Short mmCIF file of C-alpha atoms in Angstrom, two decimals:
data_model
loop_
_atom_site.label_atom_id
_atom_site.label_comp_id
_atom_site.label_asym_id
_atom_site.label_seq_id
_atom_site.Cartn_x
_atom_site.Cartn_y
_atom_site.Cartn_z
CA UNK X 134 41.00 123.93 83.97
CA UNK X 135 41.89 123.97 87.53
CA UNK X 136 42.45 120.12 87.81
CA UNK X 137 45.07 120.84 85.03
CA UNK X 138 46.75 123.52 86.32
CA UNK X 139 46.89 121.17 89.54
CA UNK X 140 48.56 118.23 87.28
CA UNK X 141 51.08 120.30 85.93
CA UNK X 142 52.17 121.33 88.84
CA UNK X 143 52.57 117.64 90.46
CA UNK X 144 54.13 116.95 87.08
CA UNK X 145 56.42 119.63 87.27
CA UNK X 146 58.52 118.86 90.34
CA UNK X 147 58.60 115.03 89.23
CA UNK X 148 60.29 116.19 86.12
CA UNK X 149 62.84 117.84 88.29
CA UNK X 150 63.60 114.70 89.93
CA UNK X 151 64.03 112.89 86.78
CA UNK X 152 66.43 115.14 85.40
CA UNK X 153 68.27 115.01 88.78
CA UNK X 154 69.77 111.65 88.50
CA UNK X 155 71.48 112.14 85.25
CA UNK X 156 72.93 115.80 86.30
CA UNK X 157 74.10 114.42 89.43
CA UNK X 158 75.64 110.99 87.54
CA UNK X 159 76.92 113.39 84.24
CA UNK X 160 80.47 114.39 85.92
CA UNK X 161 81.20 110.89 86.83
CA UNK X 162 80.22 110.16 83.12
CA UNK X 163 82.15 112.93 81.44
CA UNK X 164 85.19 112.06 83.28
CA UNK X 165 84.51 107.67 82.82
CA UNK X 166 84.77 108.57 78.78
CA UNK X 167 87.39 111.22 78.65
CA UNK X 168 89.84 109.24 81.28
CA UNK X 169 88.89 105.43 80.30
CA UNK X 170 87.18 105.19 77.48
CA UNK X 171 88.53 107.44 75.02
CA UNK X 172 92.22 105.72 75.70
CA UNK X 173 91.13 102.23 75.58
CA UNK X 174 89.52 103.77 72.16
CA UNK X 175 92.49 105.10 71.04
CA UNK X 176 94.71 102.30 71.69
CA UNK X 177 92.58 99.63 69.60
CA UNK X 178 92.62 102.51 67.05
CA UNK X 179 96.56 102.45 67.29
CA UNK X 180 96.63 98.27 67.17
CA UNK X 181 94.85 98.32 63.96
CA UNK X 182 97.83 100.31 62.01
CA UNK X 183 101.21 99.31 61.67
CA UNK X 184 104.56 101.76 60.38
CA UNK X 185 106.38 100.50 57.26
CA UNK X 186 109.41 102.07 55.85
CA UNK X 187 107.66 102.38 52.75
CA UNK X 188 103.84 103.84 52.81
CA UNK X 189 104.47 105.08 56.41
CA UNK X 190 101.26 104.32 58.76
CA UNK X 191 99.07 101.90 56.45
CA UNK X 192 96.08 99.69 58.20
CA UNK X 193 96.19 96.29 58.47
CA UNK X 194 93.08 95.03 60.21
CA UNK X 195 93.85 92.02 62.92
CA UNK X 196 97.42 91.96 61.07
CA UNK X 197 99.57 92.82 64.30
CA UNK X 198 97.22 90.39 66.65
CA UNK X 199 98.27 87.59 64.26
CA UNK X 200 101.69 88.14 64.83
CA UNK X 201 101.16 88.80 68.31
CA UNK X 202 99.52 85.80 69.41
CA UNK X 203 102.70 83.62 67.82
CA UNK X 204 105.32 85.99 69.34
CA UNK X 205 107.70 83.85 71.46
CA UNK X 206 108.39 86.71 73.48
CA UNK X 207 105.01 87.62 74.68
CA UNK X 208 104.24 83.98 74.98
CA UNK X 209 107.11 83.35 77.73
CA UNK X 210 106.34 86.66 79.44
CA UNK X 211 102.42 85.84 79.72
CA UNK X 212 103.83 82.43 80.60
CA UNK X 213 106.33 83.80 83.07
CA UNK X 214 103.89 85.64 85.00
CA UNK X 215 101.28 83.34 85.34
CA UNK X 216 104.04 81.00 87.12
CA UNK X 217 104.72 83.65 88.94
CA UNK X 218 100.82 83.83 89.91
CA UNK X 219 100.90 80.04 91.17
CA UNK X 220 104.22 80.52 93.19
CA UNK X 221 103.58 83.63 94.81
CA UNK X 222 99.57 84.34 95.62
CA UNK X 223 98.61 81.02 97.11
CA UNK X 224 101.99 81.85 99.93
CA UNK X 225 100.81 85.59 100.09
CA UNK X 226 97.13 84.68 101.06
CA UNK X 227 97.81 81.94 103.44
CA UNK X 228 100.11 84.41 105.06
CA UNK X 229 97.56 87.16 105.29
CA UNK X 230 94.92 84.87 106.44
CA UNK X 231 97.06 83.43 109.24
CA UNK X 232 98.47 86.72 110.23
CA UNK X 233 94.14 87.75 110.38
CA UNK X 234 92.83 85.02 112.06
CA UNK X 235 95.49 85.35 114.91
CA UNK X 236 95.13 89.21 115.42
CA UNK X 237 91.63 88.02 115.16
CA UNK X 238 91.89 85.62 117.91
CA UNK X 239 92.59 88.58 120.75
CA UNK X 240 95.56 86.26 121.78
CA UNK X 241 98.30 88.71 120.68
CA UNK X 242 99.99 91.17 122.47
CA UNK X 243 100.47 94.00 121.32
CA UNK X 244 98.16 93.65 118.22
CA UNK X 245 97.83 97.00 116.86
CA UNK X 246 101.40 97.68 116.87
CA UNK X 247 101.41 94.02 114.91
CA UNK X 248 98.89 94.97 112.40
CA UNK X 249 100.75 98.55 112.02
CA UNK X 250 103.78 96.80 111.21
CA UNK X 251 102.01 94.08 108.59
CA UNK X 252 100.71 96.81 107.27
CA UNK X 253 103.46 99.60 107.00
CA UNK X 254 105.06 97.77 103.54
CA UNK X 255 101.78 98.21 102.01
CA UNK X 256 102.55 101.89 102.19
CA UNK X 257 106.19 101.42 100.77
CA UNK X 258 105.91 102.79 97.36
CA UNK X 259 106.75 99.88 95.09
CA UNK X 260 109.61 101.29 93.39
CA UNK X 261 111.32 102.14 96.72
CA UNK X 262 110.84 98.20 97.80
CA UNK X 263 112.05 96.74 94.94
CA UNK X 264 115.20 99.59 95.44
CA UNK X 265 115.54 98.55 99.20
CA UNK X 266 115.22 94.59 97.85
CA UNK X 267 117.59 95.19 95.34
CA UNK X 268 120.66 96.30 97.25
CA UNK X 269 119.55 93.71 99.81
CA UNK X 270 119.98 91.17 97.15
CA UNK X 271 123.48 92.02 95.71
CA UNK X 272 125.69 89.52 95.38
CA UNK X 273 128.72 91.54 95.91
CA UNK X 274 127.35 94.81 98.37
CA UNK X 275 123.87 93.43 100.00
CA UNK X 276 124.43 92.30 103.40
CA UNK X 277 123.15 88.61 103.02
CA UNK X 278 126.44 88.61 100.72
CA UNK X 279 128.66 90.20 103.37
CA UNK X 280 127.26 88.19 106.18
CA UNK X 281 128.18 84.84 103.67
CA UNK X 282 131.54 86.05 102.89
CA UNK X 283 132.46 86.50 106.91
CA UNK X 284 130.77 82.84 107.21
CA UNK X 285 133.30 81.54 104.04
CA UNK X 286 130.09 80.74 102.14
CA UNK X 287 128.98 81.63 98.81
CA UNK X 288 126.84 84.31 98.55
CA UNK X 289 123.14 83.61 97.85
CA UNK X 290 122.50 84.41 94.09
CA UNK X 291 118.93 85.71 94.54
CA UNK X 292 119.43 87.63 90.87
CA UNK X 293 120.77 84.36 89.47
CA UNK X 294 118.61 83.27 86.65
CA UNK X 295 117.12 80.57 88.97
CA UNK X 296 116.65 82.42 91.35
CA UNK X 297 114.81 85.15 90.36
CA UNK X 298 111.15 84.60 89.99
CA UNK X 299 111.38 83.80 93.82
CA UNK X 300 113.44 87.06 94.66
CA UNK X 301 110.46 88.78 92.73
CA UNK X 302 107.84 86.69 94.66
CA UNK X 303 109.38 87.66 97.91
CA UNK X 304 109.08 91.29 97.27
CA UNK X 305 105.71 91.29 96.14
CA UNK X 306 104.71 89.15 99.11
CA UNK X 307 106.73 91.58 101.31
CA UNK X 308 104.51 94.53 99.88
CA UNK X 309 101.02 93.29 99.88
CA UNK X 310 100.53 90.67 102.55
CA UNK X 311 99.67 93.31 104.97
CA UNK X 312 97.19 95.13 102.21
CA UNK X 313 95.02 91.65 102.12
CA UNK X 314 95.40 90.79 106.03
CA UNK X 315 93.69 94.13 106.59
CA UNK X 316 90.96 93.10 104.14
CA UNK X 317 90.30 89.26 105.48
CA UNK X 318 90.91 91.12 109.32
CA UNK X 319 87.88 93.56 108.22
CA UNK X 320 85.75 90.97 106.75
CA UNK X 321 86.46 88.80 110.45
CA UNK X 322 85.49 92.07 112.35
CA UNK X 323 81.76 91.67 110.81
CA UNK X 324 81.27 88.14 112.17
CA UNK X 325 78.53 88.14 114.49
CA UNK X 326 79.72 86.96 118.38
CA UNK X 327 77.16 84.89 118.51
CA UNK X 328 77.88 82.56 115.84
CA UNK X 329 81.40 82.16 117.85
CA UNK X 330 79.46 82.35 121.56
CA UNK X 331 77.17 79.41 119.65
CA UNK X 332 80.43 77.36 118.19
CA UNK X 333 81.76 77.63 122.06
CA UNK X 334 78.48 76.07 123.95
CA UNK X 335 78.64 73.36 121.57
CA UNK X 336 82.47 72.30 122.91
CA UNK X 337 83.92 74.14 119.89
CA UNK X 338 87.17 75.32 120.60
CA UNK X 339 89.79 78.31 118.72
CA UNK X 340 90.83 76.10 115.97
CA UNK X 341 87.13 74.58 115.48
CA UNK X 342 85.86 77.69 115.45
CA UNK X 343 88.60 78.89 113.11
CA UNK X 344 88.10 76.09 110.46
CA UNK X 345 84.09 75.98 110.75
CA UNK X 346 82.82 79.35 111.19
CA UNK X 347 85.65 81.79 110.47
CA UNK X 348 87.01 80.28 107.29
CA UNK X 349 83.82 79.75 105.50
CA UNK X 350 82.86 83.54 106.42
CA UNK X 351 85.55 84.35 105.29
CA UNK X 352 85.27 83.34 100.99
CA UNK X 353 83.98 86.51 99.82
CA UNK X 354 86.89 88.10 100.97
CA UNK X 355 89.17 85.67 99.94
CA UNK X 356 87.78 85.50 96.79
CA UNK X 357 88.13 89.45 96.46
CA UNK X 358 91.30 89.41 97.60
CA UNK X 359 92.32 86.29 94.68
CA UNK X 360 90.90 88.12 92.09
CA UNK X 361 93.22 91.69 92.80
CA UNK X 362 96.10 89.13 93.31
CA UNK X 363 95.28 87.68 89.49
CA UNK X 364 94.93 91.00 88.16
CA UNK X 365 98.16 92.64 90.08
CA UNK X 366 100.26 89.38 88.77
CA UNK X 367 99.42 89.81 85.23
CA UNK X 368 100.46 93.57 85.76
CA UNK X 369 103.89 92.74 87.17
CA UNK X 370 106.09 95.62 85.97
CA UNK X 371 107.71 98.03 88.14
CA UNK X 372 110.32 95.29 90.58
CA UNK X 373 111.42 93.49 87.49
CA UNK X 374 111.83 96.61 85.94
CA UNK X 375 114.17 97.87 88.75
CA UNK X 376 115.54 94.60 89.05
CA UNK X 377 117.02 94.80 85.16
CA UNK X 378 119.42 97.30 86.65
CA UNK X 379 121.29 95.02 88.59
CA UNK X 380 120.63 91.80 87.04
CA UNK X 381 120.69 92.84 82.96
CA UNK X 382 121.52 89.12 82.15
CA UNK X 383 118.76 87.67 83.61
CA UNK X 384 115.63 90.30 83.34
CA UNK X 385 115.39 90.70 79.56
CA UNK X 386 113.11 94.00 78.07
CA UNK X 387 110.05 91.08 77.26
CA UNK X 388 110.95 89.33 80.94
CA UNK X 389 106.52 90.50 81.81
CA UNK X 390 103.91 90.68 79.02
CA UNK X 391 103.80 94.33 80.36
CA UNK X 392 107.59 94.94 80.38
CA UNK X 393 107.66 94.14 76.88
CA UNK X 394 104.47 96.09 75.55
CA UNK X 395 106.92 99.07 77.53
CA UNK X 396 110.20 98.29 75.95
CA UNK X 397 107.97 98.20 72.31
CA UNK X 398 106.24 101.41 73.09
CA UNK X 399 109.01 103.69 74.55
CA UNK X 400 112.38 102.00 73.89
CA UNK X 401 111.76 100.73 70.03
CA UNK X 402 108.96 103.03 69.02
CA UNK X 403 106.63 100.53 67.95
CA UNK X 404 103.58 101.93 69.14
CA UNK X 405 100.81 100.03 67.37
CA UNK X 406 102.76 96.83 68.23
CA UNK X 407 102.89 97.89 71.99
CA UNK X 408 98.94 98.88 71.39
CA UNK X 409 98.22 95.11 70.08
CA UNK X 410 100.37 93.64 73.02
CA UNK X 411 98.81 95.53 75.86
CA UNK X 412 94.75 94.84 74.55
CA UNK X 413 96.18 90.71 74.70
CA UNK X 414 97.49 90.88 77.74
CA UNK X 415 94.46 93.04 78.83
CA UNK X 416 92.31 89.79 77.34
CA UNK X 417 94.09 87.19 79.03
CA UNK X 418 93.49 89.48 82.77
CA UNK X 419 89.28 89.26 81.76
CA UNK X 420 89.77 85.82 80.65
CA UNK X 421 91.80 84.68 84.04
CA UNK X 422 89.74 87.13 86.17
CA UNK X 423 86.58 85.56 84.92
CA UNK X 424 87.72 82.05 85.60
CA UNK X 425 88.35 82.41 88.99
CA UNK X 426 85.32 83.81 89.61
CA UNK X 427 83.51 81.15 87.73
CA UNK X 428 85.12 78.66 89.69
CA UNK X 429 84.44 79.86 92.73
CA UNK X 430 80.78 80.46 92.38
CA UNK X 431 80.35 76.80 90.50
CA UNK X 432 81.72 75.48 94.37
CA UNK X 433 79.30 78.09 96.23
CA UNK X 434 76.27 76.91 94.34
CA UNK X 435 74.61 73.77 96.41
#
């Protein structure tokens, strides 16, 4: 009886610590499903209906991604912005990973206040830098126009049709170069000395070092910072949608995948459309995400 007693009381506080990790996980949980799962759930509720004039709200199965995968419209934008990946990312990361390997290198004056000002756009609120872009930009009030007209030149037409994926580019690049140079500078910081202080007695010098230590250190955080660039491509939305403003000839409502899920949600009411468009686009993210990924561990693996 007393060797029972004596069990049940072992028991007892190891039931306690059971029940501890699912209290202590449960508000994380509660919050996961309320906040992502419940409107992903929702939207591929929404996709699966579609309004008619007649019949109102009827359900139509895979109906709307049948017409969605042979819309022209969210073909070119899903086609637009994955340009828009190739052009702009590869230029963004080489610049971050210069601008980190030389604030790496100790060379620099004044590095901090380097970094800090690398850095600073990063904290620009996106719709304010693609304002501040925009009236930079204008072909008849930005000063790149002004300074052209002095010069009898013609002014650059950065919102010409031509022009314009690159304008984009640029303002992205302006906004999160800093963001991944602070990322690939973090990842240098955790190098150990003596790898470099090894490189050295072997008659390695900066650039040697650079290109045979530092670089291949470096992949996990380049691949990190690839696969938020793929991701924040596909999501393009807020400087084209600025943009349209100023240039409404050029930026059409379906100019990004995710422009035109917005324009069919909140500008023509067709929210089970807009529902269809945005779990597609949401697709082709995973599909691109997991590619990259795939690719770069296939080149890892010996």
């Amino acid at each position: 009886m007393a060797a029972t007693t004596a069990t049940s009381a072992k028991a007892s506080p190891r039931a306690k610590h059971r029940a501890a990790g699912p209290l202590f996980v449960a508000p994380f949980m509660v919050l996961f499903v309320l906040l992502f799962l419940a409107p992903l759930g929702y939207a591929a509720y929404l996709s699966l209906f579609q309004e008619k004039l007649i019949g109102g709200t009827a359900f139509v199965g895979l109906d709307n991604y049948v017409k969605a995968v042979q819309d022209p419209l969210l073909i070119h934008g899903v086609g637009r912005v994955a340009l828009f990946f190739v052009i702009q990312v590869p230029v963004m990361l080489v610049l971050a990973l210069l601008f980190a390997l030389a604030l790496d290198s100790g060379l620099l004056r004044l590095a901090r206040v380097i970094r800090l000002g690398i850095f600073v756009p990063y904290a620009v609120p996106s719709v304010v830098a693609a304002l501040m872009w925009g009236y930079l930009y204008g072909p008849d009030f930005g000063p790149f126009a002004q300074l052209s007209e002095k010069l009898d030149l013609p002014a650059p037409p950065f919102l010409s049709d031509s022009w314009m994926l690159a304008s984009l580019a640029n303002i992205v690049t302006w906004e999160f170069v800093g963001y991944n140079m602070i990322i690939l500078y973090a990842a240098l910081r955790t190098i150990p000395h003596e790898l470099y202080e090894a490189a050295a007695m072997d008659g390695a010098g900066a650039w040697r070092i650079a290109w045979s230590v530092k670089l291949p250190a470096l992949r996990p955080a380049l691949m990190l910072t690839l696969l938020f660039s793929v991701i924040g491509s596909f999501q393009l939305f807020n400087e084209p949608k600025l943009l349209m403003a100023i240039a409404p000839d050029v930026i059409s409502s379906s100019y990004t995948a995710n422009l035109y899920s917005y324009t069919l949600a909140f500008t023509g009411q067709k929210l089970n459309y807009a529902a269809t468009v945005s779990f597609l686009l949401g697709l082709v993210i995973v599909v691109a995400s997991y590619a990259v990924l795939l690719t770069a561990n296939r080149r890892r693996t010996p």
